[in-house]
mmCIF file of C-alpha atoms in Angstrom:
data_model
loop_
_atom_site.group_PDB
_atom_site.id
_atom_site.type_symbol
_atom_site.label_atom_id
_atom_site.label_comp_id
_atom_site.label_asym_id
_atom_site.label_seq_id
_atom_site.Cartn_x
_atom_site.Cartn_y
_atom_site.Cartn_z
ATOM 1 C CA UNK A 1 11.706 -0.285 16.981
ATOM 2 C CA UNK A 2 9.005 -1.276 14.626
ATOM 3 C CA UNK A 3 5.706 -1.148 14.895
ATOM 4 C CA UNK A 4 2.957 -3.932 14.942
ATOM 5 C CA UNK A 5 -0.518 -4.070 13.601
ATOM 6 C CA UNK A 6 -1.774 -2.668 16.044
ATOM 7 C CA UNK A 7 -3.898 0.696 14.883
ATOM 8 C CA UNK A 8 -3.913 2.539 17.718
ATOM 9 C CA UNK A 9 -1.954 3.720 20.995
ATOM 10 C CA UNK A 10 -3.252 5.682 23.593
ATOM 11 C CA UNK A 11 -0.836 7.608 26.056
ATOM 12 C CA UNK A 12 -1.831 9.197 28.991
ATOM 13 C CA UNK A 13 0.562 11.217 31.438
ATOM 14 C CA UNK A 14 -1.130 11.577 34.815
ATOM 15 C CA UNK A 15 -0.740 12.866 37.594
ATOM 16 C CA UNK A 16 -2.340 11.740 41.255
ATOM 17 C CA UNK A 17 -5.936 11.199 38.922
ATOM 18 C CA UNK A 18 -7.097 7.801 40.656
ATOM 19 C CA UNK A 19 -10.720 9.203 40.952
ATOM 20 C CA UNK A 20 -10.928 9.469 36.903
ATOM 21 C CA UNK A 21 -8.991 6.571 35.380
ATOM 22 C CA UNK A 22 -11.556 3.868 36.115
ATOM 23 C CA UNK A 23 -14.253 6.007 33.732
ATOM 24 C CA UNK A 24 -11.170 6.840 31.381
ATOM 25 C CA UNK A 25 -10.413 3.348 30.720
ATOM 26 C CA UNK A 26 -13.923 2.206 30.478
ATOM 27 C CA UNK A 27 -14.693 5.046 27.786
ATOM 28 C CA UNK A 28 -11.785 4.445 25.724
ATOM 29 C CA UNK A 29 -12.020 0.765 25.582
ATOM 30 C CA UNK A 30 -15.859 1.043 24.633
ATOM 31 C CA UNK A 31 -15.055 3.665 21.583
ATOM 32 C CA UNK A 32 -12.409 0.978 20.601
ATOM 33 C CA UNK A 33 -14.622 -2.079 20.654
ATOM 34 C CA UNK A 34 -17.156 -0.202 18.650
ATOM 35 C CA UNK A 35 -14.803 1.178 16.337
ATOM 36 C CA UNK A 36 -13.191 -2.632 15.968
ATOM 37 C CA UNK A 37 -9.664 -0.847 16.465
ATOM 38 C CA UNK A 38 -6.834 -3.038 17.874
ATOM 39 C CA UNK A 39 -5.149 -0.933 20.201
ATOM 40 C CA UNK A 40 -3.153 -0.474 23.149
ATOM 41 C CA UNK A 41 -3.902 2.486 26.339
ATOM 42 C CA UNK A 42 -0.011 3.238 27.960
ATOM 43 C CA UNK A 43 -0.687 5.111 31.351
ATOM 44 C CA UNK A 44 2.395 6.934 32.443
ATOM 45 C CA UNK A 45 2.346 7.654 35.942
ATOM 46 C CA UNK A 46 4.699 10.663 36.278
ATOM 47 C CA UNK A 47 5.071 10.116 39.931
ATOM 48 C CA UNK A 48 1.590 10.066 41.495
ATOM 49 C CA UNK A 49 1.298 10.121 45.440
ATOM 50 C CA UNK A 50 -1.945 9.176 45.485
ATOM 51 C CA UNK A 51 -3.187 5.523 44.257
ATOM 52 C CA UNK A 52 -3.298 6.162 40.994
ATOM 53 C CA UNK A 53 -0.423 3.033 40.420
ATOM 54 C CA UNK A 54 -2.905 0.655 41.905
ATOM 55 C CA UNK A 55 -5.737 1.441 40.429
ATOM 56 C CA UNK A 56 -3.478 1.246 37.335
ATOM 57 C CA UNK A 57 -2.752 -2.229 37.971
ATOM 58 C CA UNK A 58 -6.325 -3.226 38.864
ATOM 59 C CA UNK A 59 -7.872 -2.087 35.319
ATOM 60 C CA UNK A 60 -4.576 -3.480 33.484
ATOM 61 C CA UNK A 61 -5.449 -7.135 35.071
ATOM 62 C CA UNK A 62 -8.579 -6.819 34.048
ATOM 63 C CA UNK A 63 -8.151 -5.164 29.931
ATOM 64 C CA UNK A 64 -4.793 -6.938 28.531
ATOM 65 C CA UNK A 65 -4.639 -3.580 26.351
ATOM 66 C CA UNK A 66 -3.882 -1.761 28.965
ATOM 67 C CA UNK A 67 -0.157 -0.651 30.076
ATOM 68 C CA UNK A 68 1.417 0.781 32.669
ATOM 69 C CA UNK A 69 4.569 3.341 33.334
ATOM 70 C CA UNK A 70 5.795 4.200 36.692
ATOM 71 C CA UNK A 71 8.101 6.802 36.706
ATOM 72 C CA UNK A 72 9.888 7.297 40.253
ATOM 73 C CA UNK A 73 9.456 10.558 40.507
ATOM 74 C CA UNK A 74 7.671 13.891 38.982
ATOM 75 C CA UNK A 75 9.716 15.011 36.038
ATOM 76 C CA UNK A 76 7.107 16.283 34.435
ATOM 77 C CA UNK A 77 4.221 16.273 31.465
ATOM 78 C CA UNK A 78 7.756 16.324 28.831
ATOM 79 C CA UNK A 79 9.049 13.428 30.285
ATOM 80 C CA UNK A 80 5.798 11.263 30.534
ATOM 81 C CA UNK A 81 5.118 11.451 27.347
ATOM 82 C CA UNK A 82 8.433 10.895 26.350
ATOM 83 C CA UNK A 83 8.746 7.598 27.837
ATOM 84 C CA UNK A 84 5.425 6.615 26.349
ATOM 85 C CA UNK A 85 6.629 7.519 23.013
ATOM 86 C CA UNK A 86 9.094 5.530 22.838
ATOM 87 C CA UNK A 87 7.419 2.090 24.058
ATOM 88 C CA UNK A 88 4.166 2.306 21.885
ATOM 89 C CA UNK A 89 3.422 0.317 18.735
ATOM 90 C CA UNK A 90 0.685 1.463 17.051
ATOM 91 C CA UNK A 91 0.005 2.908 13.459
ATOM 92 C CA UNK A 92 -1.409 6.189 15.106
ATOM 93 C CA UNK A 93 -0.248 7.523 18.639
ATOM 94 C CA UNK A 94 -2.974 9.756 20.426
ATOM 95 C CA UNK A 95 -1.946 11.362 23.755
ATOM 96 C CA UNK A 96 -4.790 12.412 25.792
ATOM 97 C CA UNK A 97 -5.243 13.933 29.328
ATOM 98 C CA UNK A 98 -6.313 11.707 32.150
ATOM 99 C CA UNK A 99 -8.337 14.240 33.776
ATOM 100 C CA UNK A 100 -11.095 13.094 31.072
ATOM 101 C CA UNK A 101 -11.448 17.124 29.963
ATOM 102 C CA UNK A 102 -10.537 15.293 26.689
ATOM 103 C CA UNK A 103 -13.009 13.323 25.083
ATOM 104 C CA UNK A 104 -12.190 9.556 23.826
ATOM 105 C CA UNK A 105 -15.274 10.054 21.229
ATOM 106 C CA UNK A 106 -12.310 11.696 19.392
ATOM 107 C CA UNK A 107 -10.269 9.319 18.342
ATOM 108 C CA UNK A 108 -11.635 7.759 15.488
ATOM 109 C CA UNK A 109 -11.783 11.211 13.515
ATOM 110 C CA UNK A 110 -7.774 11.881 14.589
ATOM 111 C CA UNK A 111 -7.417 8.109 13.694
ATOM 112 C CA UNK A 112 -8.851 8.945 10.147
ATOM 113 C CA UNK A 113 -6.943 12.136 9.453
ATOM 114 C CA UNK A 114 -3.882 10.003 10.218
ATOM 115 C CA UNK A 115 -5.021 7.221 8.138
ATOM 116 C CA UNK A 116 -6.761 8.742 4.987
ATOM 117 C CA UNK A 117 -6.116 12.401 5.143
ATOM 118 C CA UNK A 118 -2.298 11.710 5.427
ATOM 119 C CA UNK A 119 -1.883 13.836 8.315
ATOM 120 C CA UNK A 120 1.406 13.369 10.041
ATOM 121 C CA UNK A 121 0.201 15.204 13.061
ATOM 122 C CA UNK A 122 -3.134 16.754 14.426
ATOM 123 C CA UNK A 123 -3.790 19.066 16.684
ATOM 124 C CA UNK A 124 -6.952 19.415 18.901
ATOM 125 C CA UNK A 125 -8.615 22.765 19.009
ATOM 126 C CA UNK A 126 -10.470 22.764 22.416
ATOM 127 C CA UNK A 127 -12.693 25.956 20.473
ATOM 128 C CA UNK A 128 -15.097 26.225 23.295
ATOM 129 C CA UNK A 129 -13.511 25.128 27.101
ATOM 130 C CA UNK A 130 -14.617 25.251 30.045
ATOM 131 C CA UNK A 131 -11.931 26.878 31.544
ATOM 132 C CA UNK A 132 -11.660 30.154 33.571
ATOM 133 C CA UNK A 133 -10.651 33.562 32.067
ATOM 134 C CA UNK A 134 -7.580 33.142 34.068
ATOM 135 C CA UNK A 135 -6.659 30.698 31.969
ATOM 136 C CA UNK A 136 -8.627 31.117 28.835
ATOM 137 C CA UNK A 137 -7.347 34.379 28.108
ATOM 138 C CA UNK A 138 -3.464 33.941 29.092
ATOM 139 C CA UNK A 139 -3.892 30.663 26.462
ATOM 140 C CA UNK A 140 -5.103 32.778 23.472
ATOM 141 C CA UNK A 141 -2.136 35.199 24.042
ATOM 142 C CA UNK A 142 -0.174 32.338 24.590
ATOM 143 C CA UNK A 143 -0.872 30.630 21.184
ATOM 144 C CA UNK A 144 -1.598 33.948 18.861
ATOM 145 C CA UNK A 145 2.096 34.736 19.816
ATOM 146 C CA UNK A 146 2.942 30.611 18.948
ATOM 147 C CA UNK A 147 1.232 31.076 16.111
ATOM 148 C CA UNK A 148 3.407 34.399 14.698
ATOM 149 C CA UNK A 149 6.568 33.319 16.001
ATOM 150 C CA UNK A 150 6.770 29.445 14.380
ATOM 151 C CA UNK A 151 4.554 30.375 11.511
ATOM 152 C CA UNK A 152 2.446 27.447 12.086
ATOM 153 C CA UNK A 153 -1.520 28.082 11.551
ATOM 154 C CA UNK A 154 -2.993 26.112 14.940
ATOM 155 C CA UNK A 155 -5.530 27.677 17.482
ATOM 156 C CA UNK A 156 -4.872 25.608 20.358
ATOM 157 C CA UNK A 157 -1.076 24.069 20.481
ATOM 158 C CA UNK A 158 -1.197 22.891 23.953
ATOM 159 C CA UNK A 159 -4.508 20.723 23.738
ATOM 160 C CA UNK A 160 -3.267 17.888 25.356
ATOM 161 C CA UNK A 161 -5.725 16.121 22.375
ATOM 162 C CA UNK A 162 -3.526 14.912 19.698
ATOM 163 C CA UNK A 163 -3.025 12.502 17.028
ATOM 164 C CA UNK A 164 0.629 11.574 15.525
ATOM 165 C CA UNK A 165 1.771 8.735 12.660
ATOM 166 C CA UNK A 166 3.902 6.129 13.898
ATOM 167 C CA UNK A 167 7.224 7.530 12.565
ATOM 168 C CA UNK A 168 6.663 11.144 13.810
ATOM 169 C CA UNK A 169 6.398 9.992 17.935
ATOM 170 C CA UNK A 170 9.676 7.769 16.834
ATOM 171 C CA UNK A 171 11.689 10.807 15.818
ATOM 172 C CA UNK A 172 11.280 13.725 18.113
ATOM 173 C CA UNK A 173 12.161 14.195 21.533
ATOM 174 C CA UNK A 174 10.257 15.802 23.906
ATOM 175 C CA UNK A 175 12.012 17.234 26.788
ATOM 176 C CA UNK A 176 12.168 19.766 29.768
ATOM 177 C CA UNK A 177 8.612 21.554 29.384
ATOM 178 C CA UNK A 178 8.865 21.547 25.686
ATOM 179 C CA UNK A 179 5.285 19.267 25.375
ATOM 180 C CA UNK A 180 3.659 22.662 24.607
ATOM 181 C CA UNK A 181 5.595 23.201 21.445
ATOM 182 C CA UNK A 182 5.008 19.394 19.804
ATOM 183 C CA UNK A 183 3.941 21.222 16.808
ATOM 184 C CA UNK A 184 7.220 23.136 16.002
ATOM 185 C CA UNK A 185 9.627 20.088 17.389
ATOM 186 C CA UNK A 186 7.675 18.036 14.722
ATOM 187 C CA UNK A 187 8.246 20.654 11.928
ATOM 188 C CA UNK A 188 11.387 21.101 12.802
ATOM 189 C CA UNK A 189 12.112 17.507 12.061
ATOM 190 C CA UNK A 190 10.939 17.472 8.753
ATOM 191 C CA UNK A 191 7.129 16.788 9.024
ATOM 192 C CA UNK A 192 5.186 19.492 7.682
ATOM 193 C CA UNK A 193 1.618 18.136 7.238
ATOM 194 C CA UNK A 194 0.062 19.206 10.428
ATOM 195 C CA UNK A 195 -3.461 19.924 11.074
ATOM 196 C CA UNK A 196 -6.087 20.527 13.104
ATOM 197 C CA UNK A 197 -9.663 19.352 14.478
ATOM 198 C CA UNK A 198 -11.960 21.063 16.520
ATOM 199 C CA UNK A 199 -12.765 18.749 19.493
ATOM 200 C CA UNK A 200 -14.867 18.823 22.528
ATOM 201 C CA UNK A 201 -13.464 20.020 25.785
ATOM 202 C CA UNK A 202 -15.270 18.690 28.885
ATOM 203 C CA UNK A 203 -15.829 20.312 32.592
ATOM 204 C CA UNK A 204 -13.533 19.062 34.655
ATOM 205 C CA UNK A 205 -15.226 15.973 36.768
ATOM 206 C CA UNK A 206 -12.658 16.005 39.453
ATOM 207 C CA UNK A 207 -9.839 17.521 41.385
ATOM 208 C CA UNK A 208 -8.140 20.493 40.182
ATOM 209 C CA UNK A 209 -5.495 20.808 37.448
ATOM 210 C CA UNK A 210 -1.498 18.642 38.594
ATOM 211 C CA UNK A 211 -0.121 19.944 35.526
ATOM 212 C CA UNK A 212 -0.270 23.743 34.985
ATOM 213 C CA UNK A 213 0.227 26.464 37.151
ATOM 214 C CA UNK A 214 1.339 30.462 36.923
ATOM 215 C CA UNK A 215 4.557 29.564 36.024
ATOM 216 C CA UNK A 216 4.001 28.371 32.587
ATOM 217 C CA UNK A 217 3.256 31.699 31.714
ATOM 218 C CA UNK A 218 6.750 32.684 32.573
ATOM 219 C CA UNK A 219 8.156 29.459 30.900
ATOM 220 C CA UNK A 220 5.841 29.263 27.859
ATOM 221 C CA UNK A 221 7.948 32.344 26.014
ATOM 222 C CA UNK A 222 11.438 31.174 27.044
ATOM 223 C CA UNK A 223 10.743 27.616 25.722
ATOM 224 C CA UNK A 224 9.377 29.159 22.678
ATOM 225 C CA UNK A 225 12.912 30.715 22.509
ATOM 226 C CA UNK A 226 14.820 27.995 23.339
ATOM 227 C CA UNK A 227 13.101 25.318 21.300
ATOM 228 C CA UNK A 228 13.443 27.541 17.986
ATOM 229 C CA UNK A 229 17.417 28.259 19.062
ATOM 230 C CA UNK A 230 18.162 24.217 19.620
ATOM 231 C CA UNK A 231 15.974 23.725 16.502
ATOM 232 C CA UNK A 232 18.055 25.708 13.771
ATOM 233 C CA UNK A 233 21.346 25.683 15.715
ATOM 234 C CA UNK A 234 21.756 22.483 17.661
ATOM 235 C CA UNK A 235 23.954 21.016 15.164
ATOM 236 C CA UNK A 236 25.629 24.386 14.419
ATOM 237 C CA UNK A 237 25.691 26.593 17.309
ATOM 238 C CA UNK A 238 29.116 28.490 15.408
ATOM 239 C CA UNK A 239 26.438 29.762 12.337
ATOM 240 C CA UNK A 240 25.070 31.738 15.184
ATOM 241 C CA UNK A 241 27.513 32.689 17.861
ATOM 242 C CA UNK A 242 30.583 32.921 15.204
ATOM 243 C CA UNK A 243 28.146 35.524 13.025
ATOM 244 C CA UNK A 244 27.138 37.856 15.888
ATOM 245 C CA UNK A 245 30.603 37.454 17.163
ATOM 246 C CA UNK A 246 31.972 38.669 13.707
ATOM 247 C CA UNK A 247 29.686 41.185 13.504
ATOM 248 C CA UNK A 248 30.206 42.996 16.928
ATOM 249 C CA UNK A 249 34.385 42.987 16.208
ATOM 250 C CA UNK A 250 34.213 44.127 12.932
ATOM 251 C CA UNK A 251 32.227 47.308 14.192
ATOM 252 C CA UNK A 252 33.945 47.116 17.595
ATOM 253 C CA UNK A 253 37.105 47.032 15.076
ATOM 254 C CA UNK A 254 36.516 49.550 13.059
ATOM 255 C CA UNK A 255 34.839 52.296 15.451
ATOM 256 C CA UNK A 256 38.347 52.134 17.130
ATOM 257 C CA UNK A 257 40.581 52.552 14.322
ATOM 258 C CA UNK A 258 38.463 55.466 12.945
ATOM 259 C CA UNK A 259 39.352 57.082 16.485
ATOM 260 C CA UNK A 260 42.800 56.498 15.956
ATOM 261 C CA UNK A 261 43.227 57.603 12.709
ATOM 262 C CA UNK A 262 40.905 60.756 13.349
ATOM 263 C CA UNK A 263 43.845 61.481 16.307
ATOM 264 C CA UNK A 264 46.204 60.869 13.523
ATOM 265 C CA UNK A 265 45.071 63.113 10.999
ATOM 266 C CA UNK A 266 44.501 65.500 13.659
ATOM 267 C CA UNK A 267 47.745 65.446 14.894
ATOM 268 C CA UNK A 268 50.044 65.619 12.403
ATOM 269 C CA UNK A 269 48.040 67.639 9.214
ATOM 270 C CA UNK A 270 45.103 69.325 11.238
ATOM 271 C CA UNK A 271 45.940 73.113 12.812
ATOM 272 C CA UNK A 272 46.096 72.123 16.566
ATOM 273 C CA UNK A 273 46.887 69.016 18.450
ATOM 274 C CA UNK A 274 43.846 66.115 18.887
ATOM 275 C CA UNK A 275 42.467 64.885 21.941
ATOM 276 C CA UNK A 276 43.843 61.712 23.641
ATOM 277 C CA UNK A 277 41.661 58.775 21.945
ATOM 278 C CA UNK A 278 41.384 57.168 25.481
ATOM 279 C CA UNK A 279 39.566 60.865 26.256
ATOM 280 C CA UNK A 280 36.714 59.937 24.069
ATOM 281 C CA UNK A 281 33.813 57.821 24.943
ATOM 282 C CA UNK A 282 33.489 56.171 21.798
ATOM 283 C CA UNK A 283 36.886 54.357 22.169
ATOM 284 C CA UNK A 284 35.588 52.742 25.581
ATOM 285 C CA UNK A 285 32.327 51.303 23.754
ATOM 286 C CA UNK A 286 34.543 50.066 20.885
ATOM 287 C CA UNK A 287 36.801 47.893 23.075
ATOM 288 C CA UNK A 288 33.669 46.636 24.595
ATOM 289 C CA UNK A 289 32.102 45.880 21.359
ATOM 290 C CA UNK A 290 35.426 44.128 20.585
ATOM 291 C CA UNK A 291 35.579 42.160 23.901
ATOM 292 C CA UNK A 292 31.689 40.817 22.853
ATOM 293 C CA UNK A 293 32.542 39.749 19.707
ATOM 294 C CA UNK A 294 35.404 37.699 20.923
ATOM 295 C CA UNK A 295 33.478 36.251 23.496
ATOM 296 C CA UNK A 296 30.296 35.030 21.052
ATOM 297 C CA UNK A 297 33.075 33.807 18.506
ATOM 298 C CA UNK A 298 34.776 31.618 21.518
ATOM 299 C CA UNK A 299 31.278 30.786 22.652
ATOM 300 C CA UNK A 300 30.216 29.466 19.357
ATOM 301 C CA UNK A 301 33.386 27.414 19.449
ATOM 302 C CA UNK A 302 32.716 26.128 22.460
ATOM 303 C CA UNK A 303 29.651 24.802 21.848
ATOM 304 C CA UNK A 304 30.649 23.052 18.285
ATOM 305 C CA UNK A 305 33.097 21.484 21.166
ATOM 306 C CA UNK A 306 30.565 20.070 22.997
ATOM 307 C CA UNK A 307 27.468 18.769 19.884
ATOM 308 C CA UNK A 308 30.908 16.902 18.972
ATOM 309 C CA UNK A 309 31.782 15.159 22.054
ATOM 310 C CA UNK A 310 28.931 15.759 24.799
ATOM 311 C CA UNK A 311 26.417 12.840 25.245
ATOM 312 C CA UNK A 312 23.187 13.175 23.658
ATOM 313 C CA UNK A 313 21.034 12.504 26.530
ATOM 314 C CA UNK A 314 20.599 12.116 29.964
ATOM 315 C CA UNK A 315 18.615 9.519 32.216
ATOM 316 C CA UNK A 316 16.098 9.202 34.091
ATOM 317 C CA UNK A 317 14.394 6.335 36.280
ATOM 318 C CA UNK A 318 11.350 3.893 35.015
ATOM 319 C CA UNK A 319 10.736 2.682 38.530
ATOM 320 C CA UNK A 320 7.895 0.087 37.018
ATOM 321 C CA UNK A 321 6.691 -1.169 34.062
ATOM 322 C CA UNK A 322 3.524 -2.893 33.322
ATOM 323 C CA UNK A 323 2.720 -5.010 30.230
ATOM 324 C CA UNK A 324 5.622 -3.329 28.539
ATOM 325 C CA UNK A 325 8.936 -6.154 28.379
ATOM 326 C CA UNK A 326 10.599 -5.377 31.664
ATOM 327 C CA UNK A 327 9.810 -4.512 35.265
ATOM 328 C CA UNK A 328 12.367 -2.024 35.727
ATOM 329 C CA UNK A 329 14.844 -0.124 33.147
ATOM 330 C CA UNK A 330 16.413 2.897 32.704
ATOM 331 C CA UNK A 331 15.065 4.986 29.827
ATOM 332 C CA UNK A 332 16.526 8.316 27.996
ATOM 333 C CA UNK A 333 15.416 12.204 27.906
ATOM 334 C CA UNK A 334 17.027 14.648 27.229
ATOM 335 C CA UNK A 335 17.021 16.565 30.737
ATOM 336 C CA UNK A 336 16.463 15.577 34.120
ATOM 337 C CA UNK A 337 14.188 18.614 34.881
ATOM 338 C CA UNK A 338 11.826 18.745 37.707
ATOM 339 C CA UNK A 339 8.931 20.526 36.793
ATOM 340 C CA UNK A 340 5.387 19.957 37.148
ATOM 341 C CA UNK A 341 3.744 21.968 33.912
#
């Protein structure tokens, strides 16, 4: 897909937000007009019961730049933005929550860092929020241990505030609750200029958060793991199953056949018999260590089996489309995963 001239695209995952998007709409559209930007604002309902869909289709009748999403269900923040990735057309992408803690007044500085600074992704750094310690203080762990473990230098990597080039948003995949870790996926795929912009963080006008929650705090780690494990090995899950598979039978291996040849040697040249290798511990936790090792080695072959001849992706259900080709399509992600994060 390739991209027009327009210069900027705006997604927005909601969430059952109908009391904000009617400001939203009318303070991005009025930084855009006085920026002169041509641009485009794709709303991506991820399953909203309230009337946040009509209210949608109200604002789009009335601003031709504005697009519309309707997923069927909640799949989550991942797969929202997703499915906006892959429809928009603009030179730079900036995602943004509807919730308007995010401030539109932003965009032409991310736009520029894009543009002239040759950026290929930035990062909003929400440096003073308006957030409660509950939340403030889990989110500095949170990122200080981002930070160590993917070696990338950002304060704030799950600012829903960020700006992206074209091709970046066109070669990533976002999936399951991996949104928070947009940063590493994009390293991983070969962009390394990222940055970062401190950027204001507003009071929240209305409602309370849709996506968040006490379990991120449980997930955040895991799909730290997992995102740096499908990163490096994806393509070669053997390099890391086969080599800790190796590893634990050739100690496994070798711890037993010192045991036997110890019994040996004390049998047969040593002054009194030797006990029984099954008698000793050590042969017990060598077998196991042998039974491991085969196991990651088969495991490892396994899943070269399946990167070869398992689909790449999954699908999920675009109940609606507004502005955007067709009214109803099926469009791709890489899990079908339920969560609301």
């Amino acid at each position: 897909m390739s991209k027009t001239n327009l210069d900027i695209s705006v997604v927005v995952p909601l969430l059952d937000e109908e009391e904000s998007l009617p400001e939203l709409c009318a303070w991005i559209e009025r930084v855009m007009h006085a920026n002169k930007f041509s641009y485009e604002v794709i709303m991506v309902d991820d399953g909203s019961r309230d009337k946040s869909w009509q209210i949608i289709e109200k604002l789009a009748a009335q601003n031709h730049c504005l697009k519309g999403i309707r997923l069927n269900r909640n799949y989550g923040k991942s797969a929202a933005l997703n499915t906006g990735f892959k429809e928009v057309q603009g030179q730079v992408v900036i995602t943004m929550d509807a919730d308007l803690q995010d401030s539109p007044d932003e965009i032409p500085g991310l736009y520029k860092m894009i543009v002239e600074d040759k950026y290929d992704m930035v990062s909003g750094w929400k440096k003073k929020r308006y957030d409660p310690m509950t939340k403030t203080i889990p989110t500095k762990v949170y990122n200080a241990f981002t930070r160590w473990f993917s070696g990338i230098k950002l304060h704030d990597f799950n600012c829903g505030l960020k700006a992206y080039d074209y091709q970046v948003v066109k070669s990533i995949e976002v999936y399951g609750e991996m949104h928070r870790y947009i940063p590493v996926i994009a390293k991983s795929a070969g962009f390394k200029e990222i940055g970062e912009k401190v950027v204001q963080h507003q009071a929240r006008k209305y409602g309370n958060t849709k996506f968040g929650g006490i379990k991120r705090f449980i997930r955040g780690p895991l799909d730290l793991l997992s995102i740096t494990f499908v990163t490096r090995f994806r393509k070669r899950p053997m390099h890391f199953f086969g080599a800790f598979g190796i590893i634990f039978f050739l100690v496994g291996f070798a711890s037993a056949a010192w045991l036997i040849l110890d019994q040996f040697i004390a049998t047969y040249f040593g002054t009194k018999m030797g006990s029984l290798v099954t008698n000793r511990p050590l042969f017990y936790l060598s077998l196991v260590t042998i039974i491991i090792g085969v196991q990651l080695f088969l495991a490892g072959f396994l899943g070269e089996m399946m990167v070869v001849n398992s689909p790449q992706t999954h699908e999920y259900i675009v109940a609606e489309k507004l502005g955007i080709n067709h009214s109803k399509t099926i469009a791709s992600d890489i899990t079908k995963t339920d969560s609301n994060t």
